[in-house]
mmCIF file of C-alpha atoms in Angstrom:
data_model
loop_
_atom_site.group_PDB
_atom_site.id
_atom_site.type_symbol
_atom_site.label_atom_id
_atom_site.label_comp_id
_atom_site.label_asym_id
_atom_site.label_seq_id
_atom_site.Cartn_x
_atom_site.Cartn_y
_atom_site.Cartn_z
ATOM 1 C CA UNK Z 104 145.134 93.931 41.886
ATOM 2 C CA UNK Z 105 142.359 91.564 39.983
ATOM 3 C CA UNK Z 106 143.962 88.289 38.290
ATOM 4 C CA UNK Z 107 143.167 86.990 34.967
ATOM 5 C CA UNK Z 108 144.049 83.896 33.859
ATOM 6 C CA UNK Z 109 144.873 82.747 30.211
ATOM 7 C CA UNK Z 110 145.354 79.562 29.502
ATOM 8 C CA UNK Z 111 147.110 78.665 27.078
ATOM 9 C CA UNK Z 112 150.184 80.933 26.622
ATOM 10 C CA UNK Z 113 150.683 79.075 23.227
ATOM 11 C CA UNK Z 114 149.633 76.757 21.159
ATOM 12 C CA UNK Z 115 150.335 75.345 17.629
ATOM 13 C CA UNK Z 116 147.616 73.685 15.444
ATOM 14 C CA UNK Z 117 147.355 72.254 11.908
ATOM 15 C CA UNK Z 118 144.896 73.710 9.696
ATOM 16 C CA UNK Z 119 141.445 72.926 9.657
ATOM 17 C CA UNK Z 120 141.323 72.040 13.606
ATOM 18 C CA UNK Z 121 139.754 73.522 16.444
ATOM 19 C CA UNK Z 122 141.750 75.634 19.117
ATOM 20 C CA UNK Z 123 140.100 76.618 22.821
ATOM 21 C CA UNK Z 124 141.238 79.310 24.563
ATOM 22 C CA UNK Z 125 140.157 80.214 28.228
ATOM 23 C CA UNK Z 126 140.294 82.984 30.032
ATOM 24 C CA UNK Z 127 139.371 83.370 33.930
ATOM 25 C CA UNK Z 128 139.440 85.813 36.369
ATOM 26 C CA UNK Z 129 140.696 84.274 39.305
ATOM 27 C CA UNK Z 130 139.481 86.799 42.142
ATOM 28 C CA UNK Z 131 136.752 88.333 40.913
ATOM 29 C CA UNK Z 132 133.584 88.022 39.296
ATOM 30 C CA UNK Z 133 133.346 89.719 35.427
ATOM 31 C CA UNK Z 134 130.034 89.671 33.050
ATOM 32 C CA UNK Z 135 131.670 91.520 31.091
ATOM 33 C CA UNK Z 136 135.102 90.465 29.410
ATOM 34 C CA UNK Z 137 137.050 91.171 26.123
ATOM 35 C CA UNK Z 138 138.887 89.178 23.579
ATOM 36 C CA UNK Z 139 141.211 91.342 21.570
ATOM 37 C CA UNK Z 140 143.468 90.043 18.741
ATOM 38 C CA UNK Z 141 147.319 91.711 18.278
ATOM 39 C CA UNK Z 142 149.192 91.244 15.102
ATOM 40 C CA UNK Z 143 153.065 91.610 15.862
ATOM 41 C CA UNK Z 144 153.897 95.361 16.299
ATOM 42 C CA UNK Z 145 150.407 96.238 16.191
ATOM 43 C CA UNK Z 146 147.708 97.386 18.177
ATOM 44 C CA UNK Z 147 145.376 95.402 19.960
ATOM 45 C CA UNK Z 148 142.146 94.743 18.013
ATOM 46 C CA UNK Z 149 138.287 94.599 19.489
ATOM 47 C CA UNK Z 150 137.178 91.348 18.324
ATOM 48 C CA UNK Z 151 134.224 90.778 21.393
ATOM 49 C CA UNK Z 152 132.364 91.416 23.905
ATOM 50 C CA UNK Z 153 131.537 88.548 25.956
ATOM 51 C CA UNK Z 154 128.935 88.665 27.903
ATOM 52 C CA UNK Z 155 127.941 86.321 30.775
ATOM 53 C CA UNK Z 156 125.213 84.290 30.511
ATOM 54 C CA UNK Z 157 123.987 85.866 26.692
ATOM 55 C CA UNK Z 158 125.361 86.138 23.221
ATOM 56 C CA UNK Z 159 128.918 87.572 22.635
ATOM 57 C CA UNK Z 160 128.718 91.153 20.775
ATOM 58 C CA UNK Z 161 131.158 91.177 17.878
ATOM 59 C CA UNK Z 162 132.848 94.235 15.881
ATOM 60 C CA UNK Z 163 132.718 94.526 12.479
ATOM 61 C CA UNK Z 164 134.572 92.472 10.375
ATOM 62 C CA UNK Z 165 134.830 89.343 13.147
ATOM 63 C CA UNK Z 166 133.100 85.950 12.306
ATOM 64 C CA UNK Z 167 131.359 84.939 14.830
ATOM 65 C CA UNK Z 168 130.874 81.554 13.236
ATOM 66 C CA UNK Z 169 134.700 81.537 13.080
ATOM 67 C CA UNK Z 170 135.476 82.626 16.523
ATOM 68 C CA UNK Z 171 133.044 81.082 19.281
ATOM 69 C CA UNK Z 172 132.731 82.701 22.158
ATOM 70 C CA UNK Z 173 131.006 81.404 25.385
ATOM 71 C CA UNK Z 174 130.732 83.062 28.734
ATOM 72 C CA UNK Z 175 129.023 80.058 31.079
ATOM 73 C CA UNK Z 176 130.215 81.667 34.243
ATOM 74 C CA UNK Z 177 130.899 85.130 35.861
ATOM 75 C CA UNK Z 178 134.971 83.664 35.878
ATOM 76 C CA UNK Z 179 134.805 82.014 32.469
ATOM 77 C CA UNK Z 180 134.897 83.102 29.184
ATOM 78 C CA UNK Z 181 136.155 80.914 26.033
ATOM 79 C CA UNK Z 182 136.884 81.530 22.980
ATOM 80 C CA UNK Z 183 137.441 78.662 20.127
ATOM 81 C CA UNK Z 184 138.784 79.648 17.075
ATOM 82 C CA UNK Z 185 136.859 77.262 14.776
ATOM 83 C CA UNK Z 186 139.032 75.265 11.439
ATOM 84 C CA UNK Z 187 141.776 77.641 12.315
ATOM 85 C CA UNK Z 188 143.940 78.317 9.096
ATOM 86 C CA UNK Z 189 147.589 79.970 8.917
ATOM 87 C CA UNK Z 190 145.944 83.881 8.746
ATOM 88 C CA UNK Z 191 144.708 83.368 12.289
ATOM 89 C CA UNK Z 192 148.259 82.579 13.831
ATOM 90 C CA UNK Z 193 147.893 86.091 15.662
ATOM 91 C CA UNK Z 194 148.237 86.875 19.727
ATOM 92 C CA UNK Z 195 144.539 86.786 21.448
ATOM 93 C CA UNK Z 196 144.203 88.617 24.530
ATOM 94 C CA UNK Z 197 141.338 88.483 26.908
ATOM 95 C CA UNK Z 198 140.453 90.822 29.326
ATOM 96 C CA UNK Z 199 138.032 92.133 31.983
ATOM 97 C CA UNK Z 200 137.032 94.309 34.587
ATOM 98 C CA UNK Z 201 137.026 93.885 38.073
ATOM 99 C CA UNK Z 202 133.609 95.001 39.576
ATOM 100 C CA UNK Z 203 133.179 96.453 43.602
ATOM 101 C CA UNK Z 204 130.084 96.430 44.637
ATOM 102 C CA UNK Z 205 128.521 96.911 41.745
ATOM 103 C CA UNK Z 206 130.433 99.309 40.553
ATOM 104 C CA UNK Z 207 132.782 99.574 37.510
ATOM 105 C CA UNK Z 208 136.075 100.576 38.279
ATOM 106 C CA UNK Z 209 137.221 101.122 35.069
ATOM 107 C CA UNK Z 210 140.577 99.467 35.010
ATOM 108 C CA UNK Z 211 140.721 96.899 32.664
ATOM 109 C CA UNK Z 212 142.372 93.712 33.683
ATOM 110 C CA UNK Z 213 144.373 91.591 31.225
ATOM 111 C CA UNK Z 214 145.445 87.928 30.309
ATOM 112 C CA UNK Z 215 148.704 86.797 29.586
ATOM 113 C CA UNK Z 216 147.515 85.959 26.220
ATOM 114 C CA UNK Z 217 147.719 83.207 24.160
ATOM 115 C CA UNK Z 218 149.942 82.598 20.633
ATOM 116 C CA UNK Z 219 148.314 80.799 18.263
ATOM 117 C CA UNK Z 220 150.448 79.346 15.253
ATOM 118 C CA UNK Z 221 148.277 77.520 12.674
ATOM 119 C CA UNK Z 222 150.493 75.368 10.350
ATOM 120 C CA UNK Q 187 132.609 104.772 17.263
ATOM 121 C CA UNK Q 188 135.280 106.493 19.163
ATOM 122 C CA UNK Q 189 138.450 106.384 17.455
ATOM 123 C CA UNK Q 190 141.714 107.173 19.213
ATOM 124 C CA UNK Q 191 144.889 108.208 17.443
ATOM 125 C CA UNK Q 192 148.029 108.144 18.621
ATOM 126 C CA UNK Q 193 151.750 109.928 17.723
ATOM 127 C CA UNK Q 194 154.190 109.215 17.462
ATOM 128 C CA UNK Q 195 154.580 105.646 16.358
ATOM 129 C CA UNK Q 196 158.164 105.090 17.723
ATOM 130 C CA UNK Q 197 159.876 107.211 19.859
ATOM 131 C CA UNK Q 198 163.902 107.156 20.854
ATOM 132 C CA UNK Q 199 165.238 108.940 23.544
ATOM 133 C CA UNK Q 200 168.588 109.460 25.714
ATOM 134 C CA UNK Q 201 168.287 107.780 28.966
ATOM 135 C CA UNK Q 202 167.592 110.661 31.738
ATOM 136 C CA UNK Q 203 165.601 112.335 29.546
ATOM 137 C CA UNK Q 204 161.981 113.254 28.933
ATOM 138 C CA UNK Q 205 159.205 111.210 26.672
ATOM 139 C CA UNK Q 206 155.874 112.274 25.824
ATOM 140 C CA UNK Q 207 153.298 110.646 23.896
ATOM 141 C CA UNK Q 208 150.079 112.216 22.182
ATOM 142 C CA UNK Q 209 146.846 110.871 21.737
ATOM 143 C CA UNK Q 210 143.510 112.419 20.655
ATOM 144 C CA UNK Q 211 140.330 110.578 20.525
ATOM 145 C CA UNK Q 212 136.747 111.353 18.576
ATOM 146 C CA UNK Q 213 134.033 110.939 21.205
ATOM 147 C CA UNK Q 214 133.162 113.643 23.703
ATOM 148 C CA UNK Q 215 131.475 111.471 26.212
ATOM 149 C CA UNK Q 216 134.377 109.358 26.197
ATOM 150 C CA UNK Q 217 135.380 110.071 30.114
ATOM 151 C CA UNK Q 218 138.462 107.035 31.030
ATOM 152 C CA UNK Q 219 141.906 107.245 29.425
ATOM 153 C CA UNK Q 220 144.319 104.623 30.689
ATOM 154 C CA UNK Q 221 147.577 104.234 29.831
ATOM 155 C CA UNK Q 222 148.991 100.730 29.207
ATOM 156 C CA UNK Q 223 152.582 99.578 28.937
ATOM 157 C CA UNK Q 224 153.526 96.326 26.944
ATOM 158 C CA UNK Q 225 156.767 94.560 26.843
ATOM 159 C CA UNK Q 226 157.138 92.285 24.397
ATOM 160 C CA UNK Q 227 155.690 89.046 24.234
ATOM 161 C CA UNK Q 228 153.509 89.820 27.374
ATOM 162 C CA UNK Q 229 150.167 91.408 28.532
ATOM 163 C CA UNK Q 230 150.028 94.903 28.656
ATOM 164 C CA UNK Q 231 150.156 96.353 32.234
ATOM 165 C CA UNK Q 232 147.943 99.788 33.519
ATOM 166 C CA UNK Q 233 150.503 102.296 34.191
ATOM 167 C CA UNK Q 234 148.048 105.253 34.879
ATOM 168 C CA UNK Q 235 144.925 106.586 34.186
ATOM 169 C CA UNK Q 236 142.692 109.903 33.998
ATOM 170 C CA UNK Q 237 139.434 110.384 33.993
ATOM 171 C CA UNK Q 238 137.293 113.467 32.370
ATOM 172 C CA UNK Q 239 136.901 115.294 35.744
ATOM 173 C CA UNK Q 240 140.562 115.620 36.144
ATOM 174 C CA UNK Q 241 143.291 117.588 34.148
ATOM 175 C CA UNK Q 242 146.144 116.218 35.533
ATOM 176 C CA UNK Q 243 147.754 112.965 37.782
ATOM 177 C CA UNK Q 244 151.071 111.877 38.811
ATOM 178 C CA UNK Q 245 152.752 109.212 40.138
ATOM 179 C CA UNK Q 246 156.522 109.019 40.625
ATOM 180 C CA UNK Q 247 157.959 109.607 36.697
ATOM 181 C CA UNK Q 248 154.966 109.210 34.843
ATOM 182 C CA UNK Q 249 152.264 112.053 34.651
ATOM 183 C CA UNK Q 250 149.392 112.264 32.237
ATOM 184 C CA UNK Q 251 147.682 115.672 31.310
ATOM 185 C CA UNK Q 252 143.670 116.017 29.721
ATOM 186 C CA UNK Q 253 142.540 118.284 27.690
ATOM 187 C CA UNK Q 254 138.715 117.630 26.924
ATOM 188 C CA UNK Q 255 138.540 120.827 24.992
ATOM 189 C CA UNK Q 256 140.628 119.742 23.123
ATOM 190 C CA UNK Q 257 139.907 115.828 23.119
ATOM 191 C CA UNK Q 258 143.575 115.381 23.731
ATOM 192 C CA UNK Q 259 145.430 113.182 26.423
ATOM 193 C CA UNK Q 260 149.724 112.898 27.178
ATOM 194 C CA UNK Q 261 151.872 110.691 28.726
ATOM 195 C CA UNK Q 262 154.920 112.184 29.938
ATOM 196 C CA UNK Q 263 157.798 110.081 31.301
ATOM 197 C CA UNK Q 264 160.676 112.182 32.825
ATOM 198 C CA UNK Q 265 164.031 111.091 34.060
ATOM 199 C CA UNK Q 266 163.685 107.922 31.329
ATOM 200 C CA UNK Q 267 165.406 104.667 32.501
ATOM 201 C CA UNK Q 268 166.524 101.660 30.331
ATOM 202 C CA UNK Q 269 163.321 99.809 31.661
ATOM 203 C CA UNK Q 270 160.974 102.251 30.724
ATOM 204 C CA UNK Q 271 161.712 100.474 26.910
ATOM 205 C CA UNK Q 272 158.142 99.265 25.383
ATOM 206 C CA UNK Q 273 155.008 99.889 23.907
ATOM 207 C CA UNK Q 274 153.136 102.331 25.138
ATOM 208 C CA UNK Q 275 149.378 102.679 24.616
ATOM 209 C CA UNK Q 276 146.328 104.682 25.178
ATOM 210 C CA UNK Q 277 142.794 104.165 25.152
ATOM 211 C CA UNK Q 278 139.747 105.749 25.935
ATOM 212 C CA UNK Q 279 136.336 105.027 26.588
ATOM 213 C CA UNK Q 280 132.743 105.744 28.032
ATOM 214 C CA UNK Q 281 130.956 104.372 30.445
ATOM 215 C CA UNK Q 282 131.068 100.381 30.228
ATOM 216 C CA UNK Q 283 132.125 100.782 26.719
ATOM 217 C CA UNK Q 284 135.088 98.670 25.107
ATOM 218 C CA UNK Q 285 138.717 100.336 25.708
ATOM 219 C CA UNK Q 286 139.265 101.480 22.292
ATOM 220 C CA UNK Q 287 143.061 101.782 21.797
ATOM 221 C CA UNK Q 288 145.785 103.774 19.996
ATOM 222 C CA UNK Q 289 148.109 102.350 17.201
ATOM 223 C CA UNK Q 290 150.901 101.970 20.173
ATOM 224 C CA UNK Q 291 153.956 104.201 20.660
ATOM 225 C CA UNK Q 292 157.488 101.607 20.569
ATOM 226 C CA UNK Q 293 159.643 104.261 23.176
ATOM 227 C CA UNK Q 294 163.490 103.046 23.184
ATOM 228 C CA UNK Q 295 165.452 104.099 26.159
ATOM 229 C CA UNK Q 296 168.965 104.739 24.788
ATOM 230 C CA UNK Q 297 172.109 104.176 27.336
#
């Protein structure tokens, strides 16, 4: 099946930097990929939709100032969480879809995910 | 939106027997339901999927069942192993739509 790659797995920050996550699918091409956020024993939260080559779509209630997201390439999306502080220590998990010929196959392809810890 | 609810939140069961987990979602055109499974600390992992023009699939243990009528989807997990321990969840969506997902079902696998 369709790779993606998350990179990285987990990181710890002090408060008030800058954290860059990336996400890549390694053997296909995606405009379209996800970032989802997961609190422990939670679901997994809609945060984006990242779009290649155009402005990230955000659901309600996400910052977009506060969580950049860039999508420079059909196997690239980022996402920087911007003067991270200790409520955004949460799992982020990417995720796209693996397109055939045009076509959308519907399964949904996802990172390994990354743990951010803000101190 | 769509909105997709899911029961029960944590389910225990005797190992060789039968799970199922419900899930019911709000939008009729929604027409994909995968199933994901997610162990902890990792990514979660398809397991199976439906879509709208199908009421039922199987493969090996696990089987999922659609009732559009109803808006309601199932997982069903028979002869239960020790490894079948996770999180279970469901989605659903339409078209090229975000996956909107369920609240997650923790299923224990008792020895």
């Amino acid at each position: 099946g369709a790779v993606v790659s998350q990179h990285p797995s987990w990181v710890i920050c002090k408060s008030g930097t800058s954290v860059k996550i990336e996400c890549r699918s390694l053997d296909f091409q995606a405009t379209t990929m996800f970032w989802y956020r997961q609190f422990p024993k939670q679901s997994l939260m809609l945060m984006a939709t990242s779009n290649e080559g155009s402005k990230a779509t955000y659901e309600q209630g996400v910052e977009k100032d506060k969580f950049l997201i860039n999508h420079a390439s059909l196997t690239l999306s980022t996402l920087t969480v911007t003067s991270a502080h200790p409520e955004d220590s949460s799992f982020y998990i990417c995720s796209a879809r693996a397109l055939t010929g045009g076509l959308n196959t519907g399964e949904l392809f996802f990172g390994e995910g990354s743990r951010l810890t803000v101190l | 939106g769509e909105n997709v609810e899911q029961h029960p939140s944590t389910l225990s069961v005797q190992e060789g027997d039968s799970a199922v987990i419900k899930c019911t979602y709000s939008d009729s055109a929604s027409n994909y339901f995968p199933w994901y499974k997610q162990e902890l600390g990792k990514r979660p992992q398809l397991i199976i999927d439906i879509r709208s023009n199908v009421g039922e699939k199987k493969d090996q243990r696990i089987a999922v069942t659609l009732n559009k009528t109803a808006k309601h989807f199932s997982l069903h997990i028979t002869e239960t192993q020790p490894e079948d321990s996770a999180v279970y969840f469901c989605a659903a969506e339409w078209g090229n739509t975000p996956l909107v997902f369920g609240k997650g079902t923790r299923l224990s696998v008792i020895a």
